[in-house]
Coordinates of C-alpha atoms in Angstrom, one line a residue:
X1 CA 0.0 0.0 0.0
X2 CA 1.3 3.8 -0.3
X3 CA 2.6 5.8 2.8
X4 CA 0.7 8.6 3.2
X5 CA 1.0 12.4 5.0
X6 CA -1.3 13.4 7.0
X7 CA -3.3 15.5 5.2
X8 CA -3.7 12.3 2.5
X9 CA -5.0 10.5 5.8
X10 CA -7.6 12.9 6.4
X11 CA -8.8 13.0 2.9
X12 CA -9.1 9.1 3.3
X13 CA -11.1 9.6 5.8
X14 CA -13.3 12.0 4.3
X15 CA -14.0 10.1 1.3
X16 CA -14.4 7.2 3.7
X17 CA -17.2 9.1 4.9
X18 CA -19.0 11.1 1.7
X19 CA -18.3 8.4 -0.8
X20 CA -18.3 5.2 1.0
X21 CA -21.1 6.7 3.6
X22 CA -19.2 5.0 6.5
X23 CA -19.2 7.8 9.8
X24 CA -16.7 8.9 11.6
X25 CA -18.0 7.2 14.6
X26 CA -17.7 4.0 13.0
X27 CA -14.3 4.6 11.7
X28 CA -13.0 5.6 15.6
X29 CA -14.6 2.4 17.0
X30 CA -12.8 -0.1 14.6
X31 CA -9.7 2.1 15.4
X32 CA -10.1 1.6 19.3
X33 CA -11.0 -1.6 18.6
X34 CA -8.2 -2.7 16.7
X35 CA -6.0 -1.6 19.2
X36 CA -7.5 -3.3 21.9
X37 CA -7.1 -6.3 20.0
X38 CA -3.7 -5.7 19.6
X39 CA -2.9 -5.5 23.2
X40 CA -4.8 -8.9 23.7
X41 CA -2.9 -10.8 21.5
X42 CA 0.3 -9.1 22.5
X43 CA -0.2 -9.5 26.1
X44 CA -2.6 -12.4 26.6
X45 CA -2.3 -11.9 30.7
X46 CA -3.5 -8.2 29.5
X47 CA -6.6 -8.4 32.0
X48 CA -4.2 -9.0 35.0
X49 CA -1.7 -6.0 34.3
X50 CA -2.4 -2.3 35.7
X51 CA -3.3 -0.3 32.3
X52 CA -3.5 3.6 31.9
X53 CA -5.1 5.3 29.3
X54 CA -4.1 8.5 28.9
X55 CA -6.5 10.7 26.1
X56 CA -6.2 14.3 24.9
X57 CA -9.5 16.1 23.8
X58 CA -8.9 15.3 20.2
X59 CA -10.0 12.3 18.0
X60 CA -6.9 10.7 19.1
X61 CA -8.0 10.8 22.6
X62 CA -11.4 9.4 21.3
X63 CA -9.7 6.4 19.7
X64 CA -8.3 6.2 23.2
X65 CA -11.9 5.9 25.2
X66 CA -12.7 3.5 22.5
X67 CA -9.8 1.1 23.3
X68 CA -10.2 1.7 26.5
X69 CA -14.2 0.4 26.5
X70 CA -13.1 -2.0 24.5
X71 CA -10.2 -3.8 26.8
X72 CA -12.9 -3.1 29.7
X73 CA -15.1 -5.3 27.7
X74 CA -12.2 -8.1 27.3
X75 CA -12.3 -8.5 31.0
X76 CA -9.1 -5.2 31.6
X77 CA -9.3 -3.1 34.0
X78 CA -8.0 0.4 32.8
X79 CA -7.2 3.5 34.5
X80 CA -8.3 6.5 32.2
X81 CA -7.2 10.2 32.3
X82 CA -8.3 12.9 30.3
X83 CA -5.9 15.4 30.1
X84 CA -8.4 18.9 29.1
X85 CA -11.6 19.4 30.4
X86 CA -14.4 17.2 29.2
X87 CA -16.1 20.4 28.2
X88 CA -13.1 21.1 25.1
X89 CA -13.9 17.8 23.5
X90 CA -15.8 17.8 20.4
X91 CA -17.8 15.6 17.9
X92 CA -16.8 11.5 18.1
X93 CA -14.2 12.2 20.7
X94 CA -16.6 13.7 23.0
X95 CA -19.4 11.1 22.1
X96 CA -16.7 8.5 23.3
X97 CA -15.9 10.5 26.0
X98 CA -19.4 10.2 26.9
X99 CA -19.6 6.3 26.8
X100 CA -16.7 6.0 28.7
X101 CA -18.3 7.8 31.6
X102 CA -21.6 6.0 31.2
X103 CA -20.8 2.3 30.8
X104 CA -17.6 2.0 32.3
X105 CA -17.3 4.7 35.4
X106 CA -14.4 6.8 37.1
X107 CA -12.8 9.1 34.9
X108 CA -10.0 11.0 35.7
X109 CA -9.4 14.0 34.6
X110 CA -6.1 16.4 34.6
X111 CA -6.6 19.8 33.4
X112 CA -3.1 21.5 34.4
X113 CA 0.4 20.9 36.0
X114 CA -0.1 20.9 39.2
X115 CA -3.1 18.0 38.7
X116 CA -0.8 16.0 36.9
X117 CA 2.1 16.0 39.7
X118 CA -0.6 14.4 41.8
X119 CA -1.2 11.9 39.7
X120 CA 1.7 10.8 37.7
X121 CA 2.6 8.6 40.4
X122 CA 0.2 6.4 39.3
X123 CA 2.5 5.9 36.1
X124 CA 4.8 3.9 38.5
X125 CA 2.5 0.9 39.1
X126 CA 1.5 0.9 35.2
X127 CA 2.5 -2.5 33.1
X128 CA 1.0 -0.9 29.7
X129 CA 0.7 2.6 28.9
X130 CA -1.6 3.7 26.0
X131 CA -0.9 6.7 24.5
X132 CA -3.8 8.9 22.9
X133 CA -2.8 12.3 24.1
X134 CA -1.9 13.4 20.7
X135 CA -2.7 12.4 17.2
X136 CA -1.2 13.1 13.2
X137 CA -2.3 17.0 13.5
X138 CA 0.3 18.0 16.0
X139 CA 2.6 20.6 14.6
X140 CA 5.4 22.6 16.3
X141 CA 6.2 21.9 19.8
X142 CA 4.3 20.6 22.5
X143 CA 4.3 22.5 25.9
X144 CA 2.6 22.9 29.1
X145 CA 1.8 20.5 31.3
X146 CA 1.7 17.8 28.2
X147 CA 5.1 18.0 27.4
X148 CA 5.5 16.9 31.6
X149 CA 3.3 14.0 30.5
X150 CA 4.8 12.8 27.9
X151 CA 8.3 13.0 29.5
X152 CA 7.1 11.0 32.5
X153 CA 5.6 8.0 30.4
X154 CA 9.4 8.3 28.5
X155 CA 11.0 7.8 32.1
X156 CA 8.7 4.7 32.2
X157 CA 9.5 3.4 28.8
X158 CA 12.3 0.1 29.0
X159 CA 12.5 -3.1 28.8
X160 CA 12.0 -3.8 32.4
X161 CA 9.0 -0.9 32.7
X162 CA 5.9 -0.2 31.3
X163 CA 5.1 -1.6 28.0
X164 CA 4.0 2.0 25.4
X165 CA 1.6 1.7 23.2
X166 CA 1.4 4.9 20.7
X167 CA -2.5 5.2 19.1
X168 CA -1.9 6.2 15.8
X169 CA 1.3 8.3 16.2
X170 CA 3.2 8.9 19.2
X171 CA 2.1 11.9 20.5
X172 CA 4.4 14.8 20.2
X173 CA 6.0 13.4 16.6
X174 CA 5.0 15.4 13.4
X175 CA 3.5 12.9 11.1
X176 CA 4.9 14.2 7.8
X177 CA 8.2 14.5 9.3
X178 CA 9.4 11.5 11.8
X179 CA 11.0 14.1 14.2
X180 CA 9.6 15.6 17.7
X181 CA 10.1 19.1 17.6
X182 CA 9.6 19.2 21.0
X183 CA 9.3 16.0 23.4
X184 CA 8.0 13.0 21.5
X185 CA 6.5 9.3 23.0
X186 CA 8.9 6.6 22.8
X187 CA 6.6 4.0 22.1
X188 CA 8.0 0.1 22.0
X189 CA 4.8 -0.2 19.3
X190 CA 2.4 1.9 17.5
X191 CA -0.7 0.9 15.6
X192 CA -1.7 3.4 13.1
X193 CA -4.6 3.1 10.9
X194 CA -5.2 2.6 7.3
X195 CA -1.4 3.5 6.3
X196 CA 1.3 4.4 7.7
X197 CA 2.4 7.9 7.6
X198 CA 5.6 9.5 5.9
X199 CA 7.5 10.4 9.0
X200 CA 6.9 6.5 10.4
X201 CA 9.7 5.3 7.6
X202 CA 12.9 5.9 8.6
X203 CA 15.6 5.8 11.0
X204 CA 14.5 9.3 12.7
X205 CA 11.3 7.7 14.2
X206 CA 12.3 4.3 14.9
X207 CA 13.2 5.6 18.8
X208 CA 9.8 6.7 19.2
X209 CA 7.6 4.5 16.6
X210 CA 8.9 1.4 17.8
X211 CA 7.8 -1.4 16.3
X212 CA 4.6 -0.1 13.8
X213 CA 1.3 -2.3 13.1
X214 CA -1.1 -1.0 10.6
X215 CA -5.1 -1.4 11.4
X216 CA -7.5 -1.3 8.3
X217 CA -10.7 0.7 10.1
X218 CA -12.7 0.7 6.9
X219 CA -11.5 2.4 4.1
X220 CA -10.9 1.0 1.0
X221 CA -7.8 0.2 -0.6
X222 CA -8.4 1.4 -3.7
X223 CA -9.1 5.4 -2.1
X224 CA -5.1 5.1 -0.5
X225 CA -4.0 4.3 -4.3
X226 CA -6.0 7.2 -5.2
X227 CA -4.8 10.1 -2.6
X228 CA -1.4 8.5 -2.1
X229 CA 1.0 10.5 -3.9
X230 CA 3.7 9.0 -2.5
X231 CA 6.0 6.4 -4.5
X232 CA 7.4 4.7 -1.9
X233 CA 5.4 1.5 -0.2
X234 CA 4.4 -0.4 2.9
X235 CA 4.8 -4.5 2.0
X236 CA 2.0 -6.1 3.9
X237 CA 0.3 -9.4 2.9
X238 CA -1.9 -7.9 0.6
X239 CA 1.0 -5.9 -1.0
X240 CA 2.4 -9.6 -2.4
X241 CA -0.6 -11.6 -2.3
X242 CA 0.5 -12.5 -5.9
X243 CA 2.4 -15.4 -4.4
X244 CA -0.8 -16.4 -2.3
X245 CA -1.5 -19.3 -5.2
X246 CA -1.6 -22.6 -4.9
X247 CA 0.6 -25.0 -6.5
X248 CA -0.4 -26.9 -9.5
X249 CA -2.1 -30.2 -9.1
X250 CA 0.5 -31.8 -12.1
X251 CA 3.7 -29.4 -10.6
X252 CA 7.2 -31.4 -9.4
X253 CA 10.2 -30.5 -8.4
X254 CA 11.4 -29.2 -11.8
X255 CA 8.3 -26.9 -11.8
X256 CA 9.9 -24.9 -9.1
X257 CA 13.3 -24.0 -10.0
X258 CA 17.2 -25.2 -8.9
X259 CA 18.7 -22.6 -7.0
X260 CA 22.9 -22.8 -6.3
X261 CA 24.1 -21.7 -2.8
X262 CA 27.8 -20.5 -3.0
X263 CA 28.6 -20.3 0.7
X264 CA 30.7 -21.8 3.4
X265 CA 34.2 -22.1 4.8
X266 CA 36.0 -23.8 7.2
X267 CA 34.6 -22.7 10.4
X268 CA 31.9 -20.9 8.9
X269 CA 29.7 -24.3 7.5
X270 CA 26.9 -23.0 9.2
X271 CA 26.2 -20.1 6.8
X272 CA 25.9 -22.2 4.0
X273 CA 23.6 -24.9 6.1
X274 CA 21.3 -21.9 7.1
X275 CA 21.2 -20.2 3.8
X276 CA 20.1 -23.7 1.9
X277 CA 17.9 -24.8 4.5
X278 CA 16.0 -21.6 3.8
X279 CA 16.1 -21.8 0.3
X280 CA 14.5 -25.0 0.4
X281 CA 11.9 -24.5 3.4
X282 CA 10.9 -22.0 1.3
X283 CA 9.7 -23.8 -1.8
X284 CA 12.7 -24.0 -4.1
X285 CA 12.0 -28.0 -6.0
X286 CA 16.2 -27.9 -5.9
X287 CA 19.1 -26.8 -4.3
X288 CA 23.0 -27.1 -4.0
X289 CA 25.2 -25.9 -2.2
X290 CA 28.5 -25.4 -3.8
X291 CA 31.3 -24.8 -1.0
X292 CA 34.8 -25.6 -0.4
X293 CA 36.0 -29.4 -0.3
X294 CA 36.6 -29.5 3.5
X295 CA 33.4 -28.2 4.2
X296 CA 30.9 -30.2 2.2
X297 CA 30.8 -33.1 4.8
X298 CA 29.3 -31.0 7.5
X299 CA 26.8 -29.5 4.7
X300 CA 25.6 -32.6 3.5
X301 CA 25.0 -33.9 6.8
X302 CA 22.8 -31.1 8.1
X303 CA 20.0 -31.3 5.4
X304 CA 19.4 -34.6 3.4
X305 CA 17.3 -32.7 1.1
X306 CA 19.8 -30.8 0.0
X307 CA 22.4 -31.5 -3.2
X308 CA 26.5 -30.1 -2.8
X309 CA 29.1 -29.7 -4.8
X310 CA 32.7 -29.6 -3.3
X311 CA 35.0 -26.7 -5.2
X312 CA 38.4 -26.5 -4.4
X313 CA 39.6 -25.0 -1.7
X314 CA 42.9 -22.3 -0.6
X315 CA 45.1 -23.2 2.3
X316 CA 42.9 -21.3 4.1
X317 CA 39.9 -23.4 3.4
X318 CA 38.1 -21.0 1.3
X319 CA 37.0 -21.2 -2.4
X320 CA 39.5 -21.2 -5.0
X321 CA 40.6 -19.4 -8.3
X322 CA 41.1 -23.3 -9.4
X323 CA 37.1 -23.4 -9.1
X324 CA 37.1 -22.2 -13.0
X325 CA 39.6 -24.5 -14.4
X326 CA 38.0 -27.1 -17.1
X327 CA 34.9 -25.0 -16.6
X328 CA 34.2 -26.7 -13.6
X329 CA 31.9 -23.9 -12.0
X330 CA 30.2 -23.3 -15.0
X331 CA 29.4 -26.6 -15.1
X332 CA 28.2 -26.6 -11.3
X333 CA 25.8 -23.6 -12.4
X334 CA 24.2 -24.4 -15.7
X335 CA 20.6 -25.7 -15.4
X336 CA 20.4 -23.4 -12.0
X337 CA 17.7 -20.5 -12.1
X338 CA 19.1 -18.7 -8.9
X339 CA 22.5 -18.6 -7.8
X340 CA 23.1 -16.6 -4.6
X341 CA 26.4 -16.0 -3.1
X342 CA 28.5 -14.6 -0.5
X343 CA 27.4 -15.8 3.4
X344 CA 30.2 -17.6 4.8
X345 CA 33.2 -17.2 2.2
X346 CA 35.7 -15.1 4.3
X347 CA 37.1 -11.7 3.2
X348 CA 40.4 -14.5 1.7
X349 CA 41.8 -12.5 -1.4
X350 CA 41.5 -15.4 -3.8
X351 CA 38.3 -16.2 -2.9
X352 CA 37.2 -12.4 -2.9
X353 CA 38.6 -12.3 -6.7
X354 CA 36.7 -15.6 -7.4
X355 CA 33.2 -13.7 -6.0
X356 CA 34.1 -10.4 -8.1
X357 CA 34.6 -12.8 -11.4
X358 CA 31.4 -15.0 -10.8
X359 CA 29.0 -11.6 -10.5
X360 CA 30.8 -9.7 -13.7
X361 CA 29.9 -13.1 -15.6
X362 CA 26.2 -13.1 -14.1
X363 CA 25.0 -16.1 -15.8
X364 CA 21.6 -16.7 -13.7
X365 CA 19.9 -14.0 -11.4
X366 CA 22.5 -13.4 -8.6
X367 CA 21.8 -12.9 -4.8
X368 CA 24.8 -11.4 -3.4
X369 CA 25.3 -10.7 0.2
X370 CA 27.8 -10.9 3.0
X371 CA 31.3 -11.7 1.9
X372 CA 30.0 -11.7 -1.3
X373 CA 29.6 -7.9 -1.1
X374 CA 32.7 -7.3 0.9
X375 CA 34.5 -8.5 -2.1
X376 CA 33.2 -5.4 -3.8
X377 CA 34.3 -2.9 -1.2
X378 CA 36.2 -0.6 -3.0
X379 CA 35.3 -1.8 -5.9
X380 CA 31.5 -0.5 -5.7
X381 CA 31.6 0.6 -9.4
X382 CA 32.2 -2.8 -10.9
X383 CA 28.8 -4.1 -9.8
X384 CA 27.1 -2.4 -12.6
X385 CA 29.3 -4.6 -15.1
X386 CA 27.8 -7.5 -16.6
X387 CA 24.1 -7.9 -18.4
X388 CA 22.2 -10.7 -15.9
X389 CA 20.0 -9.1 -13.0
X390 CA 21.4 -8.9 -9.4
X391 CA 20.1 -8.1 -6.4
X392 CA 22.1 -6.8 -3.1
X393 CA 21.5 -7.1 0.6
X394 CA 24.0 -5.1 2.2
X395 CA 23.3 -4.3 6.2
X396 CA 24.3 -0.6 7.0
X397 CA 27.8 -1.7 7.7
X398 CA 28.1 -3.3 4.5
X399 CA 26.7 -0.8 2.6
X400 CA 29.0 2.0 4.5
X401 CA 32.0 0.2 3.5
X402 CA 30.2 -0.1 -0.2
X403 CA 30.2 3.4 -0.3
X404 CA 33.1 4.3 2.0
X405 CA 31.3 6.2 4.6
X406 CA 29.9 5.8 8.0
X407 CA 27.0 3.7 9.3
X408 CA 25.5 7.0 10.3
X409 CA 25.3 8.6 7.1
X410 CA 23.7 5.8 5.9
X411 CA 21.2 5.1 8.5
X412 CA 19.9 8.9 8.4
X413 CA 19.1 8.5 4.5
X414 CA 18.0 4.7 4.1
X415 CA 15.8 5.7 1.3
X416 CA 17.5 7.9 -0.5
X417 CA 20.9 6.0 0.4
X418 CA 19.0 2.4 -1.3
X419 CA 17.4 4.3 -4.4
X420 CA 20.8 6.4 -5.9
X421 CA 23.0 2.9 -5.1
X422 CA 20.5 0.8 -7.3
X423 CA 20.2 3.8 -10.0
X424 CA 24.5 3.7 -9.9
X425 CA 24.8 0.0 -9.9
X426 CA 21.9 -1.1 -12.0
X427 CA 21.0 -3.1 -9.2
X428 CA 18.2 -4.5 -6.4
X429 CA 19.3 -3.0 -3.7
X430 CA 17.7 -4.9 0.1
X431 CA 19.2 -2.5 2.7
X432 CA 18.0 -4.7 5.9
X433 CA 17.6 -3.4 9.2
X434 CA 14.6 -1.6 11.0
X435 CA 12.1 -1.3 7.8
X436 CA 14.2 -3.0 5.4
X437 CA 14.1 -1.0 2.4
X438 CA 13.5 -2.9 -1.5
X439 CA 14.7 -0.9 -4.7
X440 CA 14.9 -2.0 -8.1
X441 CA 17.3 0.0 -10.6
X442 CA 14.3 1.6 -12.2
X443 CA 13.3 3.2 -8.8
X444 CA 10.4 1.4 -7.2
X445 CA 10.6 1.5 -3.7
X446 CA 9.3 -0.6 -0.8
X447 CA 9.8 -0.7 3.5
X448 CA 9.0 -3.8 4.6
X449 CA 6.5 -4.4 7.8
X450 CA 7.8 -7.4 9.2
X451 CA 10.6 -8.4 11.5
X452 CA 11.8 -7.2 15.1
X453 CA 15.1 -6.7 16.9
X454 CA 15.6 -10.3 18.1
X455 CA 16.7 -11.1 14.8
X456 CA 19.6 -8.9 15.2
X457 CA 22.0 -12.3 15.5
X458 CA 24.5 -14.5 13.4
X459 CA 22.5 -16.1 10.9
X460 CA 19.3 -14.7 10.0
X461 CA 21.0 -12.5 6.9
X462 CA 22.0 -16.1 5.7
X463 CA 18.3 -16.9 6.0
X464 CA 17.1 -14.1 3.8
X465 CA 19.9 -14.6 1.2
X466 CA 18.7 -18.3 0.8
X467 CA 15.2 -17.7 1.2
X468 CA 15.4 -14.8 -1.8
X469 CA 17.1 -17.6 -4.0
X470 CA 14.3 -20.1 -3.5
X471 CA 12.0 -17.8 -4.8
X472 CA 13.8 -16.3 -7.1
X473 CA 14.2 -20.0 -8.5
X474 CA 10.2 -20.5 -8.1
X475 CA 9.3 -16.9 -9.5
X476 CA 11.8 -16.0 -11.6
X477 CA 12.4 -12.1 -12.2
X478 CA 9.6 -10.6 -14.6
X479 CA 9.0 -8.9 -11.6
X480 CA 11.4 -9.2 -9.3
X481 CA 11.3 -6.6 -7.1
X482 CA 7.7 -8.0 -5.7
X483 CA 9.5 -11.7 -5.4
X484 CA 12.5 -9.6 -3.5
X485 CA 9.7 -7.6 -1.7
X486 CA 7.7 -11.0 -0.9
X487 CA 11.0 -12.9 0.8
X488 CA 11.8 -9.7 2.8
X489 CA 8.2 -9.9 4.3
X490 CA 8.1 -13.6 4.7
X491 CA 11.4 -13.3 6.3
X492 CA 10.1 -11.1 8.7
X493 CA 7.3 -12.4 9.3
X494 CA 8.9 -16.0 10.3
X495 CA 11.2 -13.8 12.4
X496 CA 7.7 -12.7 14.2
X497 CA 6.3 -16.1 14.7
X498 CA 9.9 -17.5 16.0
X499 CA 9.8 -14.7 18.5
X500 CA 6.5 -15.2 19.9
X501 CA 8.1 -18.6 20.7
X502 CA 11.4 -17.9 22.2
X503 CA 11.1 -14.0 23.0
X504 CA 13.8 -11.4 21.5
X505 CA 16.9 -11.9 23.0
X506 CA 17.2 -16.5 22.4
X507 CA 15.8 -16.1 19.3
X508 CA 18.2 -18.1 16.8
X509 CA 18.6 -17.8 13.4
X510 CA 17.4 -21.7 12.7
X511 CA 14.4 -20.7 14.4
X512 CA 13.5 -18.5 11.9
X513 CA 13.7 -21.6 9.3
X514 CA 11.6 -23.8 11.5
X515 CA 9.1 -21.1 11.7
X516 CA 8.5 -20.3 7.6
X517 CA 5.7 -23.3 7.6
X518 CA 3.9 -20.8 9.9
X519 CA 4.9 -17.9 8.3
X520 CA 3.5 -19.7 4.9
X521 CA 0.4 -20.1 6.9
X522 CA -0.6 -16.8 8.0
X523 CA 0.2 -15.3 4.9
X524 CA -2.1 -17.1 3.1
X525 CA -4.8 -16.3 5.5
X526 CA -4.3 -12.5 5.1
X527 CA -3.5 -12.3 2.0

């Protein structure tokens, strides 16, 4: 779907309204609604934690009463502050205001600093926060006595305090923008509705976005395609559900490609284990690995499924130069439909030579990622040589040293940063992190959903890289930026399940492999 501003949002939500003849009262309850549903699932011991509610007098505090009601309903007991008079509320907000007060009792309301001294206290016994003091209007900075409150539920904000949950934006951050002028929420999640909005994409907000959930409250796709003028998109389920087909009654394992894994070293096996295990897990009919002599043994005996083919290896026990000789490796690739390379070869100068010569012959559609791209690193220009697509899935570190600058520079542009590098190279470009950013040499542009910072360990790149050539093998690339688009969301999303599972911090990269059946699963039912 597009990103939108927030003047697109509330045209959405007008035509919502005088096209679609859906109110704005119906709209508000399937927001609150949604995120109380969120909650639920995220904490399902949500009706035994202390909750606070804390709404401004806007419609962002109406979505607030709304969840609020709604987790009271679900069996929560929730704490609710108003911080204005209930007199300054208007329209919807005000109606839910009402409601609040009628069904559900005790309201409290803070109408100044010195009321809000008494009862921030309360913000020290509080297990979830909910955040609906301020929505996607706010400009400039905010003062008073709500800039107090929003630096006392940051004091509370941490892994071992209170759990923030932003309602639609967290309040205090421009929505166009990304940046607080003034304080800002640090949420650790925010659920926004319909789309997200411009300043949600990008390193700037990721300290106070956190991780960001999207919420359809009734407003149909095809009027975000409309008053989206933004080029850049959000890759849900429905963004790929292209892939969401069944396989054909007569298909076999020819029908879905042969992807070659070039990966591994001695004392770096594992790469190449993880990064064929994915590839296959993730539909490819074939796969081999192609790795260093000394190596294959360990390979082969990880995954039965999988083929190998032993190259020979340096002193070192890296790939060899002596791969080409007799056209050995050209034999190992012919018939192949994907060939990704990199995770696992070592920085070794022969092998780094035998990576740089394998992408300027492209022969299939090449994955290239960890070592793979190091081999390139100061050599950045050459990638645009050769005819065959290629696709590149540089972290910020490997991207800096692509480009020979500093992580910083390019976590503060990620867009920009992954758009000129695949205009220059004539190249995908997959800069992972926090919203992995998708760009294809032409320009299209996607930030993917999916994923959280437990799979920040050893192992889960390999996953992508292997999971990217599976599909590449199935799909092929008439249109690869969706299949590149597609893995990057799948990978996440696997990375989602495997962390409900395990939490963030034990989460291993082979539980992401174990967990694409699942990820295959919901995807199809959302897609």
């Amino acid at each position: 779907m597009k990103i939108l501003t927030a003047e697109e949002m509330r045209e959405v939500d007008r035509l919502t309204t005088e096209r679609y003849g859906i109110p704005g009262l119906t709209l508000m309850e399937n927001a609150g609604a949604g995120v109380a549903r969120f909650i639920a699932q995220r904490w399902p011991d949500f009706a035994q934690r202390r909750m606070i509610v804390l709404c401004g007098k806007g419609n962002n505090g109406g979505d607030g009463f709304v969840a609020a009601r709604r987790l009271r309903d679900l069996g929560a007991k929730p704490d609710v502050y108003l911080l204005a008079g209930p007199e300054e509320m208007r329209g919807d907000a005000a109606t839910n205001g009402k409601r609040w007060q009628e069904t559900c009792g005790e309201l409290h309301v803070i109408r100044d600093s010195s009321a809000w001294q008494s009862a921030k206290v309360t913000l020290a016994s509080a297990d979830i926060i909910l955040d609906a003091i301020l929505g996607t209007g706010t400009h400039g900075a905010v003062a008073g006595f709500l800039a107090e409150v929003i630096e006392a539920v940051n004091q509370r904000h941490g892994p071992a305090r209170s759990a923030v949950v932003s309602v639609d934006i967290p309040s205090g951050l421009v929505a166009d923008t990304g940046e607080g002028e003034g304080p800002a929420v640090k949420a650790a999640y925010t659920v926004t509705f319909t789309a997200p909005k411009t300043g949600m994409i990008g390193s700037s907000a990721g300290d106070y976005v956190g991780q960001l959930i999207v919420h359809d409250i009734g407003s149909p796709p095809e009027l975000i395609e409309e008053v989206g003028k933004n080029d850049v998109r959000w890759v849900d389920a429905r963004e790929v559900n292209k892939f969401a087909q069944p396989r054909r009654a007569d298909g076999n394992k020819g029908s879905y490609g042969h992807a070659l894994i070039v990966a591994g070293s001695v004392g770096k096996s594992g790469a190449a284990v993880l990064a064929s295990w994915a590839a296959l897990r993730t539909g490819a009919g074939l796969v081999t690995v192609a790795t260093p002599e000394p190596v294959l043994p360990i390979v082969a005996a990880h995954t039965p499924e999988i083929m190998t083919e032993p190259l020979p290896a340096t002193e070192a026990g890296t790939i060899s130069l002596r791969s080409f000789e007799y056209e050995r490796f050209d034999k190992v690739v012919k018939g192949k439909r994907a060939l990704a390379i990199g995770p696992g070869l070592t920085t070794q100068d022969e092998t780094q030579q035998f990576v740089r010569d394998v992408v300027h012959k492209r022969a299939v559609p090449i994955v290239l990622d960890a070592d793979g791209l190091n081999a390139f690193a100061g050599h950045a220009p050459e990638l645009k040589n050769g005819t065959g697509p290629i696709a590149l899935t540089p972290h910020p570190g490997e991207m800096a040293r692509l480009l020979g600058c500093e992580i910083k520079e390019v976590q503060a542009r990620r867009v920009e940063v992954a758009r000129k590098c695949a205009e220059d190279w004539n190249a995908f470009v997959i800069l992972k992190g926090h919203q992995t950013v998708i760009v294809s040499p032409d320009g299209q542009t996607f930030v993917n959903s999916t994923g959280n910072p437990g799979m920040g360990t050893g192992g889960t790149g390999d996953v992508l890289t292997g999971m990217l050539a599976g599909l590449t093998a199935q799909f092929g690339t008439s249109d690869w930026v969706h299949v590149l688009a597609f893995g990057v969301y799948l990978h996440g999303l696997a990375g989602d399940i495997a962390y409900a599972d395990t939490g963030e911090a034990p989460l291993l990269a082979s539980d992401l492999i174990r967990a694409i059946p699942r990820a295959y699963q919901h995807f199809y039912a959302n897609a």
